[in-house]
XYZ file of N, CA and C in Angstrom:
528
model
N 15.924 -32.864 -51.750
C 14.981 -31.777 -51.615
C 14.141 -31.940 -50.341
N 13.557 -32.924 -49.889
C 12.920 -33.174 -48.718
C 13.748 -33.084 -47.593
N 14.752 -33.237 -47.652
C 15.974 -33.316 -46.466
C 15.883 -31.868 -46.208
N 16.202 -31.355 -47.676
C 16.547 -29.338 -47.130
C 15.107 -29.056 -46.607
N 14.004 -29.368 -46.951
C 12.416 -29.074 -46.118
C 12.614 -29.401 -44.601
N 12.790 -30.619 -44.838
C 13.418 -31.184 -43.422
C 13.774 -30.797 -42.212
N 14.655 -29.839 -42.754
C 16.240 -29.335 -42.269
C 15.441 -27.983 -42.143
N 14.592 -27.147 -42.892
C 13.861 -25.897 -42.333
C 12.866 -25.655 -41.561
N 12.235 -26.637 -41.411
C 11.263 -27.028 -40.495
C 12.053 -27.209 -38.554
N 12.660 -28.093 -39.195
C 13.687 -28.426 -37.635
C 13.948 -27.885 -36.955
N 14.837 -26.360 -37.627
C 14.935 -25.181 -37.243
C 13.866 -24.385 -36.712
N 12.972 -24.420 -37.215
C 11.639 -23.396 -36.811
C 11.545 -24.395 -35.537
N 10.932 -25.463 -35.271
C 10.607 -26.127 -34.189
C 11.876 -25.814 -33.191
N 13.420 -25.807 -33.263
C 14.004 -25.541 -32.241
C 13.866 -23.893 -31.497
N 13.428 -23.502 -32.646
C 13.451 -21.511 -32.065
C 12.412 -21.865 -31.459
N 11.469 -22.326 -31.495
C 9.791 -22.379 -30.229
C 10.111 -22.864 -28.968
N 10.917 -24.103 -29.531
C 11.299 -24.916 -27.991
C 12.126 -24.061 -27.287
N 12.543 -23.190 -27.674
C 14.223 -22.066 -27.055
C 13.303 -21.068 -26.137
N 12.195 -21.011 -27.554
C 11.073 -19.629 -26.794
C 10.680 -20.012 -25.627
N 9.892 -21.231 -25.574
C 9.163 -21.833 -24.918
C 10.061 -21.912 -23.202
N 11.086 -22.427 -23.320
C 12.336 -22.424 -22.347
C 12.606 -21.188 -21.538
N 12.521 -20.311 -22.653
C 12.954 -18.831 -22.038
C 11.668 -18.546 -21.074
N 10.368 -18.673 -21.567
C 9.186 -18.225 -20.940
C 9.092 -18.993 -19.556
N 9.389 -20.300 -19.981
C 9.207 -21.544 -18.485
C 10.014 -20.651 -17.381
N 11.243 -20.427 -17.869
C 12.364 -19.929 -16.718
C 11.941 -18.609 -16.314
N 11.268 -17.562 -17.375
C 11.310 -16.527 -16.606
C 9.823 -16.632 -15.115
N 8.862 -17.680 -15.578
C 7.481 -17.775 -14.836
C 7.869 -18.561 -13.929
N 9.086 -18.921 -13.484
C 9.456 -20.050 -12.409
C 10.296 -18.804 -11.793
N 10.609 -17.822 -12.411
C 11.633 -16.808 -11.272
C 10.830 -16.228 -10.579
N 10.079 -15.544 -11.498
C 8.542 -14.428 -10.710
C 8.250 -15.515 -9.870
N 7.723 -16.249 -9.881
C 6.940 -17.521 -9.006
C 7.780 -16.915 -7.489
N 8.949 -17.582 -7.726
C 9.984 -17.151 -6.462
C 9.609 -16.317 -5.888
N 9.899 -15.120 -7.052
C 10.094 -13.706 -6.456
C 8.621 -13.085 -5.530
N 7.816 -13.555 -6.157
C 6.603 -13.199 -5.899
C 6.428 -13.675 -4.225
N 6.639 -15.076 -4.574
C 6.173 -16.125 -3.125
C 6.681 -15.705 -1.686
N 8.270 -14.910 -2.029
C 9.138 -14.720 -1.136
C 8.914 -12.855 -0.709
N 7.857 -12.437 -1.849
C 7.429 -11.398 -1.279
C 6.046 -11.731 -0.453
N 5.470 -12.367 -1.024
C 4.054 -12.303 -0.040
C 3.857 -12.755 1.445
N 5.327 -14.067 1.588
C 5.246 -14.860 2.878
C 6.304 -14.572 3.284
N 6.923 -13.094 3.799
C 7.984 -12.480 3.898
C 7.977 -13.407 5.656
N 9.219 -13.458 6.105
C 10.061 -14.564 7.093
C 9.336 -13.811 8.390
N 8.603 -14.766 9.255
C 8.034 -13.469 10.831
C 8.719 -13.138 11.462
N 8.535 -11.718 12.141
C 9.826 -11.084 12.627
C 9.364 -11.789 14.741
N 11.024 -11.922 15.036
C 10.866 -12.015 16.444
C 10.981 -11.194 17.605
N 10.209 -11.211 18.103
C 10.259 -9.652 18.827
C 10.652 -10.076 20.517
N 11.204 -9.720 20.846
C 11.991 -9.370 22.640
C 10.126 -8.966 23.101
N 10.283 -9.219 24.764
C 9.114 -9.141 25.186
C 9.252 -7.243 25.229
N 10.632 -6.671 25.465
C 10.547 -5.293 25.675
C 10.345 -4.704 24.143
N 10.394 -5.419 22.845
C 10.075 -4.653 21.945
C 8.490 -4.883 21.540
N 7.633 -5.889 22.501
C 6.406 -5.920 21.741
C 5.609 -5.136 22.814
N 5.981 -4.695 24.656
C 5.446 -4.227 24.835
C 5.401 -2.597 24.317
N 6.764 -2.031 24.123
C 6.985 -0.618 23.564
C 5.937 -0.712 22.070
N 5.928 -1.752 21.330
C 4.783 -1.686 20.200
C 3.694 -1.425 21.203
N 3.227 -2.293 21.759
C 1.583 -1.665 22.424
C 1.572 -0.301 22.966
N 2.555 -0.008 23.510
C 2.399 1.479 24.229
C 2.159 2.681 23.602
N 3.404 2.601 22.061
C 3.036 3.538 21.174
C 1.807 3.271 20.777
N 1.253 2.218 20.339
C 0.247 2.035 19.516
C -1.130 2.936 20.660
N -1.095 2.435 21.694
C -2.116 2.884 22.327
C -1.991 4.092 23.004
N -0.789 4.855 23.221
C -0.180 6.166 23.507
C -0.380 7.351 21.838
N -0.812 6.858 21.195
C -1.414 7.230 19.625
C -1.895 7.313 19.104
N -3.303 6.677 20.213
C -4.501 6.104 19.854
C -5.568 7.492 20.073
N -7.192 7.732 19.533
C -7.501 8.438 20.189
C -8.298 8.145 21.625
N -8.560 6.633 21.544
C -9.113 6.019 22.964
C -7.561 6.515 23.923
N -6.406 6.447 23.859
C -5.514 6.938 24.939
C -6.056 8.311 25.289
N -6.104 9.165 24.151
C -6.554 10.496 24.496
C -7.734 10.549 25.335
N -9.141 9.948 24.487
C -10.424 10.110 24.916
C -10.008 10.128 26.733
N -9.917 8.682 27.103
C -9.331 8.123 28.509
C -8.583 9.029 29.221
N -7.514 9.408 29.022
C -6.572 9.947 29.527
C -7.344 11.442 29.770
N -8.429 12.289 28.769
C -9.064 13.320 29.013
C -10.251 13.413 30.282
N -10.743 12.069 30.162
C -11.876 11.565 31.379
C -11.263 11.529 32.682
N -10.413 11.003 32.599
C -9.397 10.632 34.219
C -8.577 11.967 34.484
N -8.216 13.039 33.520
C -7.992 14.378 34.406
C -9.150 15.432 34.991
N -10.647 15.406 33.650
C -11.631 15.599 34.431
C -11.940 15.070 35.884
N -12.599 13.958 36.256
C -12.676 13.436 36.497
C -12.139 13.783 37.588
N -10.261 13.706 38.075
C -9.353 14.080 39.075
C -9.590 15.234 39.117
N -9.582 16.421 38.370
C -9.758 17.820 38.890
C -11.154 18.277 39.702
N -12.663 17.694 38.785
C -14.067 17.869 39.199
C -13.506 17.296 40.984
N -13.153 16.159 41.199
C -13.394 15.732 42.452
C -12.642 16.129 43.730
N -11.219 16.822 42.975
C -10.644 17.388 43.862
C -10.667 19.310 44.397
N -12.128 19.527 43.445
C -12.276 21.160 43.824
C -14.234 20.724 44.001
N -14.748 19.743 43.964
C -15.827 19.837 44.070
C -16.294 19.046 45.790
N -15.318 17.943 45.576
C -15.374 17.184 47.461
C -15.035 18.201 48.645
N -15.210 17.684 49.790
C -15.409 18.956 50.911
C -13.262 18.792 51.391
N -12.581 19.483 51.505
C -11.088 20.255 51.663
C -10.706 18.647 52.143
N -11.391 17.913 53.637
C -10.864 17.273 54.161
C -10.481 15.835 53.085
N -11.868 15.748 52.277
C -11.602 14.286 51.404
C -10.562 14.609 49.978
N -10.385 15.828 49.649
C -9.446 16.095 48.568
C -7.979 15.314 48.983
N -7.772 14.437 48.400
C -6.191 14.023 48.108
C -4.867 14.879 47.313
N -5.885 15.512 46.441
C -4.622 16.480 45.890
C -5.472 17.844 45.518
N -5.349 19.262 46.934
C -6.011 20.446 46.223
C -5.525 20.675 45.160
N -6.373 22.021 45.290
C -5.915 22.795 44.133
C -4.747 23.364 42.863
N -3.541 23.365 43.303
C -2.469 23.575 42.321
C -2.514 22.230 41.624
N -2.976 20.875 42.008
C -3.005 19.671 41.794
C -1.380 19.531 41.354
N -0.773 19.247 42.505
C 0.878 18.601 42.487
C 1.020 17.668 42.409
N 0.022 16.848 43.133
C -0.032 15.298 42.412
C -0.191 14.638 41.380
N -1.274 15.454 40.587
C -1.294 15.185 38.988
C -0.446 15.955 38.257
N 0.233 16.798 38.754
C 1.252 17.286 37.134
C 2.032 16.454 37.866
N 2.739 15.451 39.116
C 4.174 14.920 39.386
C 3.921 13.400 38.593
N 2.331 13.079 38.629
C 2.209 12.093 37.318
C 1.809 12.310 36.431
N 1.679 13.336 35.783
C 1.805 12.951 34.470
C 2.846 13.757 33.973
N 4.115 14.116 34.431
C 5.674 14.441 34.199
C 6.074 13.102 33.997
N 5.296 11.958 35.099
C 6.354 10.668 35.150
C 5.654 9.853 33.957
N 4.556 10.466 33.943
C 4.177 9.000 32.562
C 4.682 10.045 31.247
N 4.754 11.105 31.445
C 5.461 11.707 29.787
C 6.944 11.357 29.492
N 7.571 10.834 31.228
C 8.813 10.612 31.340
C 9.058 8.898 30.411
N 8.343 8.456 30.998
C 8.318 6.904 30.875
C 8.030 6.764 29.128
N 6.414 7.056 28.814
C 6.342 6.732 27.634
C 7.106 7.539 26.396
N 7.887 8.472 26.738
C 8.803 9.110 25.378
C 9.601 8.104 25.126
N 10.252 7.243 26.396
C 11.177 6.494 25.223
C 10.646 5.232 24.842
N 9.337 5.096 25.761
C 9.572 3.895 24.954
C 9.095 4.133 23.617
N 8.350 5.334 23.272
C 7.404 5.313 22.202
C 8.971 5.385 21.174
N 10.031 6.114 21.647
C 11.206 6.200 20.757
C 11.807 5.025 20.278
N 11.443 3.890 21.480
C 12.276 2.251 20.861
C 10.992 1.846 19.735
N 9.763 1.979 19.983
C 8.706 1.827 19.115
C 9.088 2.085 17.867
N 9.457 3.607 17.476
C 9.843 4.123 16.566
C 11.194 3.937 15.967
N 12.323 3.419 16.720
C 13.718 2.866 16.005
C 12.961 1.494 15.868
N 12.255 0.711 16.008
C 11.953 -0.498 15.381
C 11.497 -0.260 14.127
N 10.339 0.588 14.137
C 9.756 0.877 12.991
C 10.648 1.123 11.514
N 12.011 2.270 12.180
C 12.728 2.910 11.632
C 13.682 1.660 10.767
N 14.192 0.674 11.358
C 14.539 -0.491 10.989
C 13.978 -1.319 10.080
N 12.669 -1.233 10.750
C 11.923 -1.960 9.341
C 11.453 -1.323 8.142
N 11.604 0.022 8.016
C 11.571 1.095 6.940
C 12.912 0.636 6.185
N 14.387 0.470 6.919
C 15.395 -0.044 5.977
C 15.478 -1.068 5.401
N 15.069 -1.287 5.778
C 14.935 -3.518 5.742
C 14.047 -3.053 4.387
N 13.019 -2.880 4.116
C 12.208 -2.824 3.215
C 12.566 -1.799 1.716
N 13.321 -0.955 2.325
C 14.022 0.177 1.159
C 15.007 -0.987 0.790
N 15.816 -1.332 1.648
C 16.873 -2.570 0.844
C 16.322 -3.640 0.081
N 14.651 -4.357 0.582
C 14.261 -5.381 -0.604
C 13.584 -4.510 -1.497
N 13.370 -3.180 -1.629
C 13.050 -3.045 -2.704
C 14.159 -2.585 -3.614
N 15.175 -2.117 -2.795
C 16.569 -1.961 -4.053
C 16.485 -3.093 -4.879
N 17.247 -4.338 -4.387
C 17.228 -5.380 -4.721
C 16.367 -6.258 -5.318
N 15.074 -5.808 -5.409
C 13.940 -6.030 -6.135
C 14.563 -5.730 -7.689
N 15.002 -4.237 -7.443
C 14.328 -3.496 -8.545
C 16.067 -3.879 -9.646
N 17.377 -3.895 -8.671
C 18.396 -4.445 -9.411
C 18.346 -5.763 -9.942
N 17.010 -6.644 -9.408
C 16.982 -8.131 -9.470
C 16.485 -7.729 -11.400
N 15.466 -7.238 -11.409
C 14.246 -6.577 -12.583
C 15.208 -5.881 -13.732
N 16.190 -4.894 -13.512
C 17.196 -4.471 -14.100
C 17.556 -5.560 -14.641
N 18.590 -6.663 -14.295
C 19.283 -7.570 -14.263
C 18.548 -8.883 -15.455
N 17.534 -8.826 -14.908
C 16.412 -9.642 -15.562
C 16.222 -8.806 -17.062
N 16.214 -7.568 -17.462
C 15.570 -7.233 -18.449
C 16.763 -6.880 -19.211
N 18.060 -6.809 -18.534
C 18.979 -7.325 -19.641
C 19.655 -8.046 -20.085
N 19.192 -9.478 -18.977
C 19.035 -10.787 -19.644
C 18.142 -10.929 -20.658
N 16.891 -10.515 -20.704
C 16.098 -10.469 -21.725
C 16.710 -10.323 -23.333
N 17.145 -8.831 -22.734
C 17.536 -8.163 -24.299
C 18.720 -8.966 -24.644
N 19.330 -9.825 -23.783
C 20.389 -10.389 -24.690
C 19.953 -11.807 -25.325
N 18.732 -12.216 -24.829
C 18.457 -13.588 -24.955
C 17.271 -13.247 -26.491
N 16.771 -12.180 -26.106
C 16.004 -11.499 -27.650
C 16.784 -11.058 -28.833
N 17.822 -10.869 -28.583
C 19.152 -10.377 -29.123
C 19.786 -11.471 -30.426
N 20.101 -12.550 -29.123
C 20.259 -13.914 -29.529
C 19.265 -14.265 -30.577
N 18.001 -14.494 -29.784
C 17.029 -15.129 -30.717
C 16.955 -14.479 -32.205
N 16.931 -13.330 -32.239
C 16.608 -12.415 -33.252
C 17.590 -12.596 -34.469
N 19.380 -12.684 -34.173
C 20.433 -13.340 -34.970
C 20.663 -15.072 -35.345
N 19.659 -15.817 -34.267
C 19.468 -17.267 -34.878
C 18.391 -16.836 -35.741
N 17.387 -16.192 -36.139
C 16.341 -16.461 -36.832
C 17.476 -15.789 -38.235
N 17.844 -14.438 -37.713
C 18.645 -14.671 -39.192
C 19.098 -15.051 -39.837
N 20.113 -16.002 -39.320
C 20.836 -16.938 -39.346
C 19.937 -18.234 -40.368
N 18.833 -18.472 -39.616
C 18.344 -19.875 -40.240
C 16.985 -18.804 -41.407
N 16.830 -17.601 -41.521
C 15.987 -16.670 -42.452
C 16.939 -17.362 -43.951
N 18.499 -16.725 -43.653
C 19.599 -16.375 -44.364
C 20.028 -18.340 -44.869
N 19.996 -19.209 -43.830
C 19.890 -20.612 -44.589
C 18.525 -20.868 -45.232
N 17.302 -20.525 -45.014
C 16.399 -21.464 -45.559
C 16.343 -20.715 -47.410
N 16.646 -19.271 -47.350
C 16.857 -18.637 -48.511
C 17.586 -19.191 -49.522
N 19.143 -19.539 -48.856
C 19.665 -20.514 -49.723
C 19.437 -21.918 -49.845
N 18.619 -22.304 -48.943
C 17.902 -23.725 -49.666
C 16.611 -23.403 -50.567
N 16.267 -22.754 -50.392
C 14.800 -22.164 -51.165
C 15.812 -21.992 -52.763
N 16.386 -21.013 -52.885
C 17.391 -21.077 -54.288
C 17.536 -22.410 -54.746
N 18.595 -22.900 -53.753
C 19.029 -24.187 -54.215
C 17.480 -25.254 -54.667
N 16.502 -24.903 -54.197
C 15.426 -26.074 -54.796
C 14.590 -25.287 -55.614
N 14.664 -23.946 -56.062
C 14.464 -23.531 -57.233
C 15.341 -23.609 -58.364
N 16.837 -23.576 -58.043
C 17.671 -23.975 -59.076
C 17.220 -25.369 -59.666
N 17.145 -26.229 -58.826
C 17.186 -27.774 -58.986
C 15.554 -27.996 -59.931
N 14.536 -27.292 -59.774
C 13.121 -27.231 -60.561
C 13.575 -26.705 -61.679
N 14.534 -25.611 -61.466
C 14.743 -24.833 -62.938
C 15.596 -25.924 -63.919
N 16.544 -26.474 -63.521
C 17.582 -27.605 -64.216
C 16.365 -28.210 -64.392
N 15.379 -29.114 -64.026
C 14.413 -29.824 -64.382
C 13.592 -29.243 -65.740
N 13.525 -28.212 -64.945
C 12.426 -27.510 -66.226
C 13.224 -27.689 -67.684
């Protein structure tokens, strides 16, 4: 009779330790998963892709604007307000639309390599979150099979301790 107590007890203590196992492993995956999201790998950048980052960034900015609005004032006030001889560029100002054709020339592409970088790292990031989310899938029907499991061992040892419970009520009843 103490053996079959024994023997039901044992059981209960191995389903905790199983639990216990399952929980360790799943808080050691997140751990991973987590760590390898927060301290994601630094990216290396070509000197021509970090200056095209500054250009957009500051070609986007409203200090580019503010600036860039002061310095055409600025060029127009002095070239219709100084006396004909000190003007560098009259009136139609051909000198300032032939630069700033060449800087609209210049900064479109780079602001465009700016933007296929960006565009790159928009995929890069849609792909870890696929893979995030198939990792999470994957994970939660490991779960259900490992809850699955657990749920048919408890029956299993529900369905033995019942028939030891009988069997040591039979054995009181023969006594009785």
């Amino acid at each position: 009779m103490d053996k079959d107590i024994d023997k039901l007890l044992t059981a209960k203590s191995e389903q905790v330790k199983k639990l216990q196992e399952i929980v360790k492993k799943a808080i050691e995956e997140e751990t991973l998963i987590t760590n390898s999201l927060l301290n994601p790998p630094k990216e290396i950048l070509t000197r021509g892709q970090s200056i095209s980052d500054k250009v957009a960034k500051f070609g986007g900015s409203w200090a580019f604007i503010i600036s860039f609005f002061i310095i055409l004032v600025a060029w127009v006030l002095f070239n219709t307000l100084t006396p004909t001889k000190e003007n560098f560029d009259p009136y139609p100002f051909i000198l300032m639309n032939l630069i700033l054709s060449c800087i609209a020339a210049l900064q479109a592409p780079v602001i465009m390599m700016s933007q296929n970088r960006q565009e790159e790292k928009d995929r890069k990031r849609a792909e870890n979150d696929y893979l995030i989310n198939l990792k999470a899938e994957m994970e939660i029907k490991a779960l259900n099979q490992k809850i699955e499991l657990l749920i048919q061992e408890q029956f299993q040892t529900l369905f033995e301790s019942q028939e030891l419970q009988l069997k040591i009520l039979k054995k009181l009843e023969q006594k009785l």
